[in-house]
mmCIF file of N, CA, C and O in Angstrom:
data_model
loop_
_atom_site.group_PDB
_atom_site.id
_atom_site.type_symbol
_atom_site.label_atom_id
_atom_site.label_comp_id
_atom_site.label_asym_id
_atom_site.label_seq_id
_atom_site.Cartn_x
_atom_site.Cartn_y
_atom_site.Cartn_z
ATOM 1 N N MET A 26 27.230 -6.511 26.473
ATOM 2 C CA MET A 26 26.664 -6.434 27.256
ATOM 3 C C MET A 26 26.210 -8.340 27.207
ATOM 4 O O MET A 26 25.520 -9.123 26.715
ATOM 5 N N SER A 27 25.937 -8.671 28.965
ATOM 6 C CA SER A 27 25.836 -10.235 29.301
ATOM 7 C C SER A 27 24.450 -10.890 29.037
ATOM 8 O O SER A 27 23.608 -9.424 29.235
ATOM 9 N N ARG A 28 24.024 -11.774 29.002
ATOM 10 C CA ARG A 28 22.656 -11.852 29.187
ATOM 11 C C ARG A 28 21.753 -11.344 30.027
ATOM 12 O O ARG A 28 21.292 -11.223 30.252
ATOM 13 N N GLU A 29 22.437 -11.567 31.799
ATOM 14 C CA GLU A 29 22.109 -10.989 32.281
ATOM 15 C C GLU A 29 21.490 -9.575 33.064
ATOM 16 O O GLU A 29 20.946 -8.860 33.024
ATOM 17 N N GLU A 30 22.770 -8.884 32.447
ATOM 18 C CA GLU A 30 22.589 -7.763 31.972
ATOM 19 C C GLU A 30 21.469 -7.020 31.407
ATOM 20 O O GLU A 30 20.522 -5.957 31.131
ATOM 21 N N ARG A 31 21.034 -7.379 30.293
ATOM 22 C CA ARG A 31 20.523 -7.013 29.037
ATOM 23 C C ARG A 31 18.663 -7.817 29.302
ATOM 24 O O ARG A 31 17.872 -6.920 29.665
ATOM 25 N N ARG A 32 18.871 -8.831 30.541
ATOM 26 C CA ARG A 32 17.539 -9.224 31.530
ATOM 27 C C ARG A 32 16.838 -7.952 32.237
ATOM 28 O O ARG A 32 16.381 -7.209 32.160
ATOM 29 N N GLN A 33 17.856 -7.558 33.218
ATOM 30 C CA GLN A 33 17.905 -6.390 34.162
ATOM 31 C C GLN A 33 17.422 -5.051 33.057
ATOM 32 O O GLN A 33 16.580 -4.262 33.671
ATOM 33 N N TYR A 34 17.699 -4.696 32.199
ATOM 34 C CA TYR A 34 17.666 -3.819 31.229
ATOM 35 C C TYR A 34 16.451 -3.345 30.969
ATOM 36 O O TYR A 34 15.197 -2.839 30.856
ATOM 37 N N GLU A 35 16.020 -4.897 30.017
ATOM 38 C CA GLU A 35 14.597 -5.084 30.219
ATOM 39 C C GLU A 35 13.741 -5.051 30.844
ATOM 40 O O GLU A 35 12.672 -4.365 30.802
ATOM 41 N N ARG A 36 13.935 -5.548 31.755
ATOM 42 C CA ARG A 36 13.196 -5.148 33.392
ATOM 43 C C ARG A 36 13.110 -3.923 33.644
ATOM 44 O O ARG A 36 11.815 -3.117 34.200
ATOM 45 N N GLN A 37 13.931 -3.046 33.556
ATOM 46 C CA GLN A 37 14.014 -1.494 33.765
ATOM 47 C C GLN A 37 13.253 -0.715 32.924
ATOM 48 O O GLN A 37 12.753 0.198 32.885
ATOM 49 N N MET A 38 12.811 -1.394 31.860
ATOM 50 C CA MET A 38 12.885 -0.691 30.244
ATOM 51 C C MET A 38 10.713 -0.905 30.345
ATOM 52 O O MET A 38 10.679 -0.159 29.854
ATOM 53 N N LYS A 39 10.622 -2.060 30.939
ATOM 54 C CA LYS A 39 9.153 -2.495 30.683
ATOM 55 C C LYS A 39 8.226 -1.975 30.797
ATOM 56 O O LYS A 39 7.244 -1.601 30.469
ATOM 57 N N SER A 40 8.503 -0.765 32.113
ATOM 58 C CA SER A 40 7.972 0.191 32.572
ATOM 59 C C SER A 40 7.379 1.372 31.781
ATOM 60 O O SER A 40 6.857 2.218 32.066
ATOM 61 N N MET A 41 8.780 1.492 30.973
ATOM 62 C CA MET A 41 9.006 2.839 30.121
ATOM 63 C C MET A 41 7.844 2.928 29.119
ATOM 64 O O MET A 41 7.845 1.467 28.826
ATOM 65 N N GLU A 42 6.976 4.011 28.746
ATOM 66 C CA GLU A 42 6.465 4.242 27.647
ATOM 67 C C GLU A 42 7.009 3.383 26.412
ATOM 68 O O GLU A 42 8.348 4.538 26.630
ATOM 69 N N ARG A 43 6.565 3.011 25.591
ATOM 70 C CA ARG A 43 7.279 2.980 24.301
ATOM 71 C C ARG A 43 7.241 4.101 23.278
ATOM 72 O O ARG A 43 8.699 4.142 23.085
ATOM 73 N N GLY A 44 6.721 4.662 23.268
ATOM 74 C CA GLY A 44 7.260 5.947 21.977
ATOM 75 C C GLY A 44 6.267 7.114 22.529
ATOM 76 O O GLY A 44 5.776 7.400 24.212
ATOM 77 N N VAL A 45 6.354 8.264 22.226
ATOM 78 C CA VAL A 45 6.126 9.904 22.437
ATOM 79 C C VAL A 45 4.438 9.777 22.438
ATOM 80 O O VAL A 45 3.592 9.486 21.773
ATOM 81 N N SER A 46 3.184 9.876 23.539
ATOM 82 C CA SER A 46 2.303 9.881 23.823
ATOM 83 C C SER A 46 1.845 11.443 24.001
ATOM 84 O O SER A 46 2.098 12.423 23.887
ATOM 85 N N LEU A 47 0.552 11.308 22.829
ATOM 86 C CA LEU A 47 0.010 12.346 22.769
ATOM 87 C C LEU A 47 -1.094 12.411 23.905
ATOM 88 O O LEU A 47 -1.453 11.989 23.987
ATOM 89 N N PRO A 48 -1.415 14.222 24.226
ATOM 90 C CA PRO A 48 -2.720 14.775 25.108
ATOM 91 C C PRO A 48 -3.865 14.362 24.134
ATOM 92 O O PRO A 48 -3.572 14.023 23.593
ATOM 93 N N PRO A 49 -4.252 13.728 24.973
ATOM 94 C CA PRO A 49 -6.113 13.543 24.161
ATOM 95 C C PRO A 49 -6.775 14.458 23.586
ATOM 96 O O PRO A 49 -7.085 14.060 22.074
ATOM 97 N N ALA A 50 -6.452 15.568 23.758
ATOM 98 C CA ALA A 50 -6.965 16.420 22.510
ATOM 99 C C ALA A 50 -6.509 16.907 21.625
ATOM 100 O O ALA A 50 -6.682 17.225 20.195
ATOM 101 N N ALA A 51 -4.741 16.874 21.924
ATOM 102 C CA ALA A 51 -3.982 16.491 20.797
ATOM 103 C C ALA A 51 -3.857 15.806 19.602
ATOM 104 O O ALA A 51 -3.811 15.975 18.342
ATOM 105 N N ARG A 52 -4.237 14.206 20.264
ATOM 106 C CA ARG A 52 -4.256 12.859 19.239
ATOM 107 C C ARG A 52 -6.076 13.160 18.997
ATOM 108 O O ARG A 52 -6.130 12.668 17.576
ATOM 109 N N GLN A 53 -6.894 13.680 19.654
ATOM 110 C CA GLN A 53 -8.211 13.803 18.256
ATOM 111 C C GLN A 53 -8.021 15.039 17.692
ATOM 112 O O GLN A 53 -8.566 14.859 16.469
ATOM 113 N N ARG A 54 -7.222 15.998 17.691
ATOM 114 C CA ARG A 54 -7.178 17.380 16.580
ATOM 115 C C ARG A 54 -6.315 16.277 15.255
ATOM 116 O O ARG A 54 -6.767 16.415 14.326
ATOM 117 N N ALA A 55 -5.619 15.487 15.637
ATOM 118 C CA ALA A 55 -4.614 14.739 14.503
ATOM 119 C C ALA A 55 -5.643 13.899 13.952
ATOM 120 O O ALA A 55 -5.225 14.016 12.633
ATOM 121 N N GLU A 56 -6.376 13.018 15.178
ATOM 122 C CA GLU A 56 -7.213 12.266 13.971
ATOM 123 C C GLU A 56 -8.578 12.951 13.052
ATOM 124 O O GLU A 56 -8.651 12.528 11.915
ATOM 125 N N ARG A 57 -8.889 14.315 13.414
ATOM 126 C CA ARG A 57 -10.013 15.398 12.314
ATOM 127 C C ARG A 57 -8.892 15.386 11.388
ATOM 128 O O ARG A 57 -9.697 14.972 10.644
ATOM 129 N N ASN A 58 -7.944 16.167 11.296
ATOM 130 C CA ASN A 58 -6.757 16.408 10.427
ATOM 131 C C ASN A 58 -6.935 15.230 9.553
ATOM 132 O O ASN A 58 -6.984 15.351 8.357
ATOM 133 N N ALA A 59 -6.417 14.213 9.782
ATOM 134 C CA ALA A 59 -6.530 12.997 9.179
ATOM 135 C C ALA A 59 -7.591 12.292 8.373
ATOM 136 O O ALA A 59 -7.585 12.321 7.136
ATOM 137 N N ALA A 60 -8.441 12.698 9.239
ATOM 138 C CA ALA A 60 -10.083 11.992 8.271
ATOM 139 C C ALA A 60 -10.004 13.220 7.372
ATOM 140 O O ALA A 60 -10.837 12.831 6.127
ATOM 141 N N ARG A 61 -9.493 14.740 7.799
ATOM 142 C CA ARG A 61 -10.097 15.827 7.000
ATOM 143 C C ARG A 61 -9.699 15.728 5.418
ATOM 144 O O ARG A 61 -9.603 15.755 4.283
ATOM 145 N N ARG A 62 -7.652 14.884 5.591
ATOM 146 C CA ARG A 62 -7.149 15.047 4.660
ATOM 147 C C ARG A 62 -7.464 13.707 3.510
ATOM 148 O O ARG A 62 -7.261 13.898 2.504
ATOM 149 N N ALA A 63 -8.262 12.520 4.746
ATOM 150 C CA ALA A 63 -8.680 11.384 3.635
ATOM 151 C C ALA A 63 -9.818 11.518 2.776
ATOM 152 O O ALA A 63 -10.038 11.422 1.829
ATOM 153 N N ARG A 64 -10.743 12.815 3.197
ATOM 154 C CA ARG A 64 -12.113 13.223 2.213
ATOM 155 C C ARG A 64 -11.667 14.206 1.404
ATOM 156 O O ARG A 64 -11.844 13.744 0.445
ATOM 157 N N ARG A 65 -10.490 14.815 1.650
ATOM 158 C CA ARG A 65 -9.912 15.688 0.533
ATOM 159 C C ARG A 65 -9.883 14.581 -0.500
ATOM 160 O O ARG A 65 -9.903 14.921 -1.759
ATOM 161 N N ALA A 66 -8.289 13.860 -0.477
ATOM 162 C CA ALA A 66 -7.761 12.625 -1.008
ATOM 163 C C ALA A 66 -9.259 12.146 -1.810
ATOM 164 O O ALA A 66 -8.788 12.024 -3.394
ATOM 165 N N SER A 67 -9.922 11.519 -1.262
ATOM 166 C CA SER A 67 -11.393 11.131 -1.919
ATOM 167 C C SER A 67 -12.155 11.785 -2.905
ATOM 168 O O SER A 67 -12.718 11.194 -4.126
ATOM 169 N N ALA A 68 -12.419 13.063 -2.488
ATOM 170 C CA ALA A 68 -12.783 14.049 -3.399
ATOM 171 C C ALA A 68 -12.245 14.603 -4.181
ATOM 172 O O ALA A 68 -12.774 15.630 -5.078
ATOM 173 N N GLU A 69 -10.834 14.319 -4.398
ATOM 174 C CA GLU A 69 -10.269 15.299 -5.376
ATOM 175 C C GLU A 69 -10.145 15.266 -6.583
ATOM 176 O O GLU A 69 -10.381 16.229 -7.839
ATOM 177 N N GLY A 70 -10.456 14.020 -7.112
ATOM 178 C CA GLY A 70 -11.057 13.454 -8.303
ATOM 179 C C GLY A 70 -12.123 14.286 -8.955
ATOM 180 O O GLY A 70 -12.458 14.214 -10.139
ATOM 181 N N VAL A 71 -12.904 14.540 -8.534
ATOM 182 C CA VAL A 71 -14.201 15.308 -8.766
ATOM 183 C C VAL A 71 -14.743 16.629 -8.730
ATOM 184 O O VAL A 71 -14.656 17.321 -7.759
ATOM 185 N N PRO A 72 -14.390 17.092 -10.252
ATOM 186 C CA PRO A 72 -14.067 18.562 -10.644
ATOM 187 C C PRO A 72 -15.637 18.967 -10.065
ATOM 188 O O PRO A 72 -16.808 18.577 -10.415
ATOM 189 N N SER A 73 -15.608 20.131 -9.284
ATOM 190 C CA SER A 73 -16.495 20.996 -8.520
ATOM 191 C C SER A 73 -17.713 21.612 -10.143
ATOM 192 O O SER A 73 -16.984 22.061 -11.120
ATOM 193 N N PRO A 74 -19.000 21.899 -10.069
ATOM 194 C CA PRO A 74 -19.882 22.180 -11.352
ATOM 195 C C PRO A 74 -19.279 23.380 -11.675
ATOM 196 O O PRO A 74 -19.335 23.946 -12.315
ATOM 197 N N ARG A 75 -19.104 24.760 -10.655
ATOM 198 C CA ARG A 75 -18.179 26.208 -10.591
ATOM 199 C C ARG A 75 -16.991 25.602 -11.421
ATOM 200 O O ARG A 75 -16.965 26.833 -12.482
ATOM 201 N N ARG A 76 -16.415 25.574 -11.203
ATOM 202 C CA ARG A 76 -15.001 24.861 -11.807
ATOM 203 C C ARG A 76 -14.873 24.783 -13.014
ATOM 204 O O ARG A 76 -14.423 25.684 -14.249
ATOM 205 N N PHE A 77 -16.292 24.092 -14.189
ATOM 206 C CA PHE A 77 -16.699 23.417 -15.106
ATOM 207 C C PHE A 77 -17.224 24.934 -15.360
ATOM 208 O O PHE A 77 -16.488 24.385 -16.232
ATOM 209 N N TRP A 78 -17.712 25.680 -15.278
ATOM 210 C CA TRP A 78 -18.757 26.622 -15.692
ATOM 211 C C TRP A 78 -17.879 27.766 -16.299
ATOM 212 O O TRP A 78 -17.859 28.013 -17.110
ATOM 213 N N ILE A 79 -16.773 27.226 -14.615
ATOM 214 C CA ILE A 79 -15.613 28.880 -15.400
ATOM 215 C C ILE A 79 -14.916 28.706 -16.206
ATOM 216 O O ILE A 79 -14.345 29.242 -16.842
ATOM 217 N N ARG A 80 -14.113 27.186 -16.010
ATOM 218 C CA ARG A 80 -13.239 26.968 -17.770
ATOM 219 C C ARG A 80 -14.054 26.754 -18.667
ATOM 220 O O ARG A 80 -13.600 27.126 -19.717
ATOM 221 N N ASN A 81 -15.320 26.320 -18.606
ATOM 222 C CA ASN A 81 -16.256 26.184 -19.653
ATOM 223 C C ASN A 81 -16.504 27.639 -20.544
ATOM 224 O O ASN A 81 -15.859 28.306 -21.545
ATOM 225 N N GLY A 82 -16.455 28.387 -19.677
ATOM 226 C CA GLY A 82 -16.483 30.272 -20.251
ATOM 227 C C GLY A 82 -15.143 30.753 -20.554
ATOM 228 O O GLY A 82 -15.198 31.650 -21.727
ATOM 229 N N LEU A 83 -14.712 30.531 -20.089
ATOM 230 C CA LEU A 83 -13.258 31.037 -20.378
ATOM 231 C C LEU A 83 -12.631 30.564 -21.987
ATOM 232 O O LEU A 83 -12.816 31.242 -22.302
ATOM 233 N N VAL A 84 -12.990 29.318 -21.931
ATOM 234 C CA VAL A 84 -12.078 28.445 -23.173
ATOM 235 C C VAL A 84 -13.315 28.965 -24.565
ATOM 236 O O VAL A 84 -12.566 29.376 -25.578
ATOM 237 N N SER A 85 -14.567 29.042 -24.017
ATOM 238 C CA SER A 85 -15.270 29.467 -25.347
ATOM 239 C C SER A 85 -14.857 30.891 -25.487
ATOM 240 O O SER A 85 -15.213 31.388 -26.645
ATOM 241 N N LEU A 86 -14.721 31.593 -24.683
ATOM 242 C CA LEU A 86 -14.749 33.468 -24.850
ATOM 243 C C LEU A 86 -13.313 33.055 -25.500
ATOM 244 O O LEU A 86 -13.020 34.164 -26.556
ATOM 245 N N ALA A 87 -12.266 32.612 -25.106
ATOM 246 C CA ALA A 87 -11.061 32.540 -26.069
ATOM 247 C C ALA A 87 -11.354 32.024 -27.339
ATOM 248 O O ALA A 87 -10.490 32.870 -28.052
ATOM 249 N N ALA A 88 -12.106 30.952 -27.219
ATOM 250 C CA ALA A 88 -11.759 30.687 -28.964
ATOM 251 C C ALA A 88 -12.638 32.088 -29.555
ATOM 252 O O ALA A 88 -12.515 32.003 -30.961
ATOM 253 N N GLY A 89 -13.948 32.239 -28.663
ATOM 254 C CA GLY A 89 -14.590 33.340 -29.689
ATOM 255 C C GLY A 89 -13.783 34.758 -29.975
ATOM 256 O O GLY A 89 -14.028 35.571 -30.712
ATOM 257 N N PHE A 90 -12.955 34.835 -29.184
ATOM 258 C CA PHE A 90 -12.498 36.257 -29.409
ATOM 259 C C PHE A 90 -11.110 35.743 -30.616
ATOM 260 O O PHE A 90 -10.936 36.643 -31.133
ATOM 261 N N LEU A 91 -10.693 34.376 -30.323
ATOM 262 C CA LEU A 91 -9.533 34.041 -31.615
ATOM 263 C C LEU A 91 -10.413 34.534 -33.262
ATOM 264 O O LEU A 91 -9.821 34.695 -34.084
ATOM 265 N N ALA A 92 -11.895 33.834 -32.900
ATOM 266 C CA ALA A 92 -12.142 33.735 -33.969
ATOM 267 C C ALA A 92 -13.058 35.279 -34.681
ATOM 268 O O ALA A 92 -12.996 35.558 -35.459
ATOM 269 N N PHE A 93 -13.599 36.142 -33.438
ATOM 270 C CA PHE A 93 -13.590 37.569 -33.629
ATOM 271 C C PHE A 93 -12.125 38.336 -34.544
ATOM 272 O O PHE A 93 -12.069 38.883 -35.198
ATOM 273 N N SER A 94 -10.792 37.638 -34.169
ATOM 274 C CA SER A 94 -9.719 38.655 -34.230
ATOM 275 C C SER A 94 -9.640 37.700 -36.251
ATOM 276 O O SER A 94 -9.176 39.097 -36.087
ATOM 277 N N LEU A 95 -9.793 36.873 -36.434
ATOM 278 C CA LEU A 95 -9.638 36.283 -37.278
ATOM 279 C C LEU A 95 -10.400 36.906 -38.941
ATOM 280 O O LEU A 95 -9.793 37.581 -39.809
ATOM 281 N N GLN A 96 -11.770 37.611 -37.996
ATOM 282 C CA GLN A 96 -12.361 38.050 -39.085
ATOM 283 C C GLN A 96 -12.422 39.730 -38.994
ATOM 284 O O GLN A 96 -13.593 40.786 -39.114
ATOM 285 N N TRP A 97 -11.955 40.262 -38.143
ATOM 286 C CA TRP A 97 -11.714 41.814 -37.877
ATOM 287 C C TRP A 97 -12.461 43.183 -38.902
ATOM 288 O O TRP A 97 -12.726 43.726 -38.710
ATOM 289 N N PRO A 98 -11.494 42.180 -40.001
ATOM 290 C CA PRO A 98 -11.548 43.943 -41.108
ATOM 291 C C PRO A 98 -13.250 44.135 -41.154
ATOM 292 O O PRO A 98 -13.521 45.012 -41.322
ATOM 293 N N ASN A 99 -13.815 42.835 -41.548
ATOM 294 C CA ASN A 99 -15.298 42.672 -41.557
ATOM 295 C C ASN A 99 -16.210 43.467 -40.435
ATOM 296 O O ASN A 99 -16.677 42.230 -39.910
ATOM 297 N N MET A 100 -15.836 44.623 -39.467
ATOM 298 C CA MET A 100 -16.497 44.719 -38.418
ATOM 299 C C MET A 100 -18.043 43.449 -38.032
ATOM 300 O O MET A 100 -18.090 42.816 -37.037
ATOM 301 N N PRO A 101 -19.042 43.970 -38.647
ATOM 302 C CA PRO A 101 -20.409 43.422 -38.172
ATOM 303 C C PRO A 101 -20.409 42.034 -38.061
ATOM 304 O O PRO A 101 -20.777 41.112 -37.443
ATOM 305 N N PHE A 102 -19.819 41.443 -39.164
ATOM 306 C CA PHE A 102 -19.763 40.031 -39.548
ATOM 307 C C PHE A 102 -18.819 39.181 -38.617
ATOM 308 O O PHE A 102 -19.024 38.313 -37.851
ATOM 309 N N ALA A 103 -17.898 40.089 -38.278
ATOM 310 C CA ALA A 103 -16.712 39.969 -37.565
ATOM 311 C C ALA A 103 -17.140 39.213 -35.650
ATOM 312 O O ALA A 103 -16.870 38.168 -34.983
ATOM 313 N N LEU A 104 -17.892 40.529 -35.057
ATOM 314 C CA LEU A 104 -19.063 39.994 -33.558
ATOM 315 C C LEU A 104 -19.441 39.056 -34.107
ATOM 316 O O LEU A 104 -19.594 38.383 -33.086
ATOM 317 N N TYR A 105 -20.526 38.639 -35.045
ATOM 318 C CA TYR A 105 -21.523 37.338 -35.190
ATOM 319 C C TYR A 105 -20.814 36.477 -35.402
ATOM 320 O O TYR A 105 -21.448 35.820 -34.599
ATOM 321 N N VAL A 106 -19.353 36.083 -36.092
ATOM 322 C CA VAL A 106 -18.926 35.263 -36.248
ATOM 323 C C VAL A 106 -18.493 34.645 -34.898
ATOM 324 O O VAL A 106 -18.326 33.503 -33.624
ATOM 325 N N GLY A 107 -17.554 35.603 -33.814
ATOM 326 C CA GLY A 107 -16.919 35.425 -32.673
ATOM 327 C C GLY A 107 -18.225 35.303 -31.452
ATOM 328 O O GLY A 107 -18.442 34.116 -30.679
ATOM 329 N N ILE A 108 -19.294 35.276 -31.419
ATOM 330 C CA ILE A 108 -20.502 35.074 -30.718
ATOM 331 C C ILE A 108 -20.546 33.995 -30.948
ATOM 332 O O ILE A 108 -21.240 33.188 -29.568
ATOM 333 N N ALA A 109 -21.008 33.251 -32.181
ATOM 334 C CA ALA A 109 -21.505 32.151 -32.914
ATOM 335 C C ALA A 109 -20.550 31.242 -32.172
ATOM 336 O O ALA A 109 -20.732 30.002 -32.119
ATOM 337 N N VAL A 110 -19.521 31.469 -32.473
ATOM 338 C CA VAL A 110 -17.904 30.300 -31.583
ATOM 339 C C VAL A 110 -17.890 30.371 -30.925
ATOM 340 O O VAL A 110 -18.080 28.811 -30.098
ATOM 341 N N THR A 111 -18.388 31.158 -29.868
ATOM 342 C CA THR A 111 -18.134 31.027 -28.416
ATOM 343 C C THR A 111 -19.265 30.232 -27.915
ATOM 344 O O THR A 111 -19.251 29.546 -27.142
ATOM 345 N N ILE A 112 -20.927 30.864 -28.553
ATOM 346 C CA ILE A 112 -21.811 29.750 -28.074
ATOM 347 C C ILE A 112 -21.608 27.920 -28.502
ATOM 348 O O ILE A 112 -22.285 27.294 -27.889
ATOM 349 N N VAL A 113 -21.083 27.899 -29.417
ATOM 350 C CA VAL A 113 -20.636 26.280 -30.508
ATOM 351 C C VAL A 113 -19.784 25.934 -29.438
ATOM 352 O O VAL A 113 -20.063 25.029 -28.851
ATOM 353 N N VAL A 114 -18.518 26.421 -29.122
ATOM 354 C CA VAL A 114 -17.807 26.157 -28.364
ATOM 355 C C VAL A 114 -18.268 25.735 -26.919
ATOM 356 O O VAL A 114 -17.715 24.398 -26.405
ATOM 357 N N ALA A 115 -18.983 26.504 -26.288
ATOM 358 C CA ALA A 115 -19.872 26.178 -24.833
ATOM 359 C C ALA A 115 -20.796 25.266 -25.043
ATOM 360 O O ALA A 115 -20.882 24.527 -24.208
ATOM 361 N N ALA A 116 -21.274 24.992 -25.945
ATOM 362 C CA ALA A 116 -22.460 23.380 -26.409
ATOM 363 C C ALA A 116 -21.468 22.378 -26.511
ATOM 364 O O ALA A 116 -21.788 21.450 -26.140
ATOM 365 N N VAL A 117 -20.650 22.745 -26.995
ATOM 366 C CA VAL A 117 -19.454 21.386 -27.612
ATOM 367 C C VAL A 117 -19.145 20.395 -26.437
ATOM 368 O O VAL A 117 -18.652 20.141 -25.631
ATOM 369 N N ILE A 118 -18.463 21.683 -25.319
ATOM 370 C CA ILE A 118 -18.002 21.113 -23.960
ATOM 371 C C ILE A 118 -18.741 20.837 -23.269
ATOM 372 O O ILE A 118 -18.621 19.730 -22.348
ATOM 373 N N PHE A 119 -20.392 21.285 -23.015
ATOM 374 C CA PHE A 119 -21.315 20.980 -22.225
ATOM 375 C C PHE A 119 -21.467 19.920 -23.247
ATOM 376 O O PHE A 119 -21.820 18.324 -22.347
ATOM 377 N N GLY A 120 -22.011 18.939 -24.366
ATOM 378 C CA GLY A 120 -22.380 17.957 -24.877
ATOM 379 C C GLY A 120 -21.722 17.327 -24.197
ATOM 380 O O GLY A 120 -21.440 15.806 -24.412
ATOM 381 N N ILE A 121 -19.901 17.193 -24.450
ATOM 382 C CA ILE A 121 -19.064 16.329 -24.113
ATOM 383 C C ILE A 121 -19.577 15.587 -22.316
ATOM 384 O O ILE A 121 -18.526 14.814 -22.288
ATOM 385 N N ARG A 122 -19.098 16.784 -22.120
ATOM 386 C CA ARG A 122 -19.283 16.638 -20.412
ATOM 387 C C ARG A 122 -20.616 15.738 -20.192
ATOM 388 O O ARG A 122 -20.863 14.796 -19.543
ATOM 389 N N LEU A 123 -21.796 15.442 -20.745
ATOM 390 C CA LEU A 123 -23.202 15.438 -20.453
ATOM 391 C C LEU A 123 -22.871 13.455 -21.024
ATOM 392 O O LEU A 123 -22.841 12.702 -20.630
ATOM 393 N N VAL A 124 -22.017 13.900 -22.369
ATOM 394 C CA VAL A 124 -22.139 12.087 -22.770
ATOM 395 C C VAL A 124 -20.643 11.642 -22.024
ATOM 396 O O VAL A 124 -20.786 10.282 -21.420
ATOM 397 N N VAL A 125 -19.511 12.279 -21.040
ATOM 398 C CA VAL A 125 -18.728 11.580 -19.836
ATOM 399 C C VAL A 125 -19.718 10.699 -19.030
ATOM 400 O O VAL A 125 -19.927 9.995 -18.583
ATOM 401 N N ARG A 126 -20.749 11.637 -18.474
ATOM 402 C CA ARG A 126 -21.282 11.894 -17.251
ATOM 403 C C ARG A 126 -22.198 10.409 -17.565
ATOM 404 O O ARG A 126 -22.783 9.542 -16.417
ATOM 405 N N ARG A 127 -22.648 10.576 -19.141
ATOM 406 C CA ARG A 127 -23.805 9.185 -19.208
ATOM 407 C C ARG A 127 -23.441 7.980 -19.377
ATOM 408 O O ARG A 127 -23.847 6.560 -18.874
ATOM 409 N N GLY A 128 -21.947 7.476 -19.491
ATOM 410 C CA GLY A 128 -21.181 6.999 -19.696
ATOM 411 C C GLY A 128 -21.002 6.230 -18.202
ATOM 412 O O GLY A 128 -20.433 4.909 -18.083
ATOM 413 N N GLN A 129 -20.877 6.784 -17.419
ATOM 414 C CA GLN A 129 -20.278 6.144 -15.570
ATOM 415 C C GLN A 129 -21.523 5.630 -15.123
ATOM 416 O O GLN A 129 -22.594 5.844 -15.201
ATOM 417 N N PRO A 130 -21.455 4.491 -14.318
ATOM 418 C CA PRO A 130 -21.943 3.706 -13.656
ATOM 419 C C PRO A 130 -21.963 5.209 -12.561
ATOM 420 O O PRO A 130 -21.722 6.244 -12.540
ATOM 421 N N ARG A 131 -23.799 4.577 -11.649
ATOM 422 C CA ARG A 131 -23.979 5.848 -10.832
ATOM 423 C C ARG A 131 -23.262 6.092 -9.855
ATOM 424 O O ARG A 131 -22.403 5.043 -8.949
ATOM 425 N N GLY A 132 -22.785 6.876 -8.802
ATOM 426 C CA GLY A 132 -22.372 7.313 -7.822
ATOM 427 C C GLY A 132 -20.854 6.788 -7.921
ATOM 428 O O GLY A 132 -19.776 7.426 -7.590
ATOM 429 N N ALA A 133 -20.143 7.166 -9.543
ATOM 430 C CA ALA A 133 -18.805 7.261 -10.097
ATOM 431 C C ALA A 133 -18.816 8.671 -10.045
ATOM 432 O O ALA A 133 -19.102 9.405 -10.817
ATOM 433 N N GLY A 134 -17.413 9.231 -9.806
ATOM 434 C CA GLY A 134 -16.965 10.474 -10.274
ATOM 435 C C GLY A 134 -16.390 10.832 -11.668
ATOM 436 O O GLY A 134 -16.633 9.213 -12.364
ATOM 437 N N PRO A 135 -16.433 11.567 -12.211
ATOM 438 C CA PRO A 135 -15.304 11.927 -13.864
ATOM 439 C C PRO A 135 -13.926 10.642 -13.351
ATOM 440 O O PRO A 135 -13.865 10.580 -12.481
ATOM 441 N N PRO A 136 -13.698 10.575 -14.726
ATOM 442 C CA PRO A 136 -12.426 9.746 -14.938
ATOM 443 C C PRO A 136 -11.289 10.048 -14.580
ATOM 444 O O PRO A 136 -11.445 11.835 -14.546
ATOM 445 N N ARG A 137 -10.219 9.958 -14.384
ATOM 446 C CA ARG A 137 -9.132 10.513 -13.971
ATOM 447 C C ARG A 137 -8.048 10.284 -14.498
ATOM 448 O O ARG A 137 -7.994 9.069 -14.974
ATOM 449 N N SER A 138 -7.747 11.419 -14.880
ATOM 450 C CA SER A 138 -6.235 11.654 -16.382
ATOM 451 C C SER A 138 -4.957 11.486 -15.271
ATOM 452 O O SER A 138 -4.909 11.574 -14.340
#
């Protein structure tokens, strides 16, 4: 392509749009979705209290059931051991969460792993 042909081509393409433009409603929807994704990404490292309590309950119940199973032949004692281990494990997990939270500066989420 000669220099003159290139200049003529550039003049022809000057009025053409460079890229695909979205209609205004679609552009606004895309911006809202991008903002929503950004909010989710920033809040992703912060576990919800509900999820903590569910996980705490499941872990402590599993530990209590394990202790109950190990003491099974001594029936009333096995039940007491299982309940005690469940309560102790739940308290330990909750205590660890308190210690971790108090060690953080204000406004910061839990540490990311």
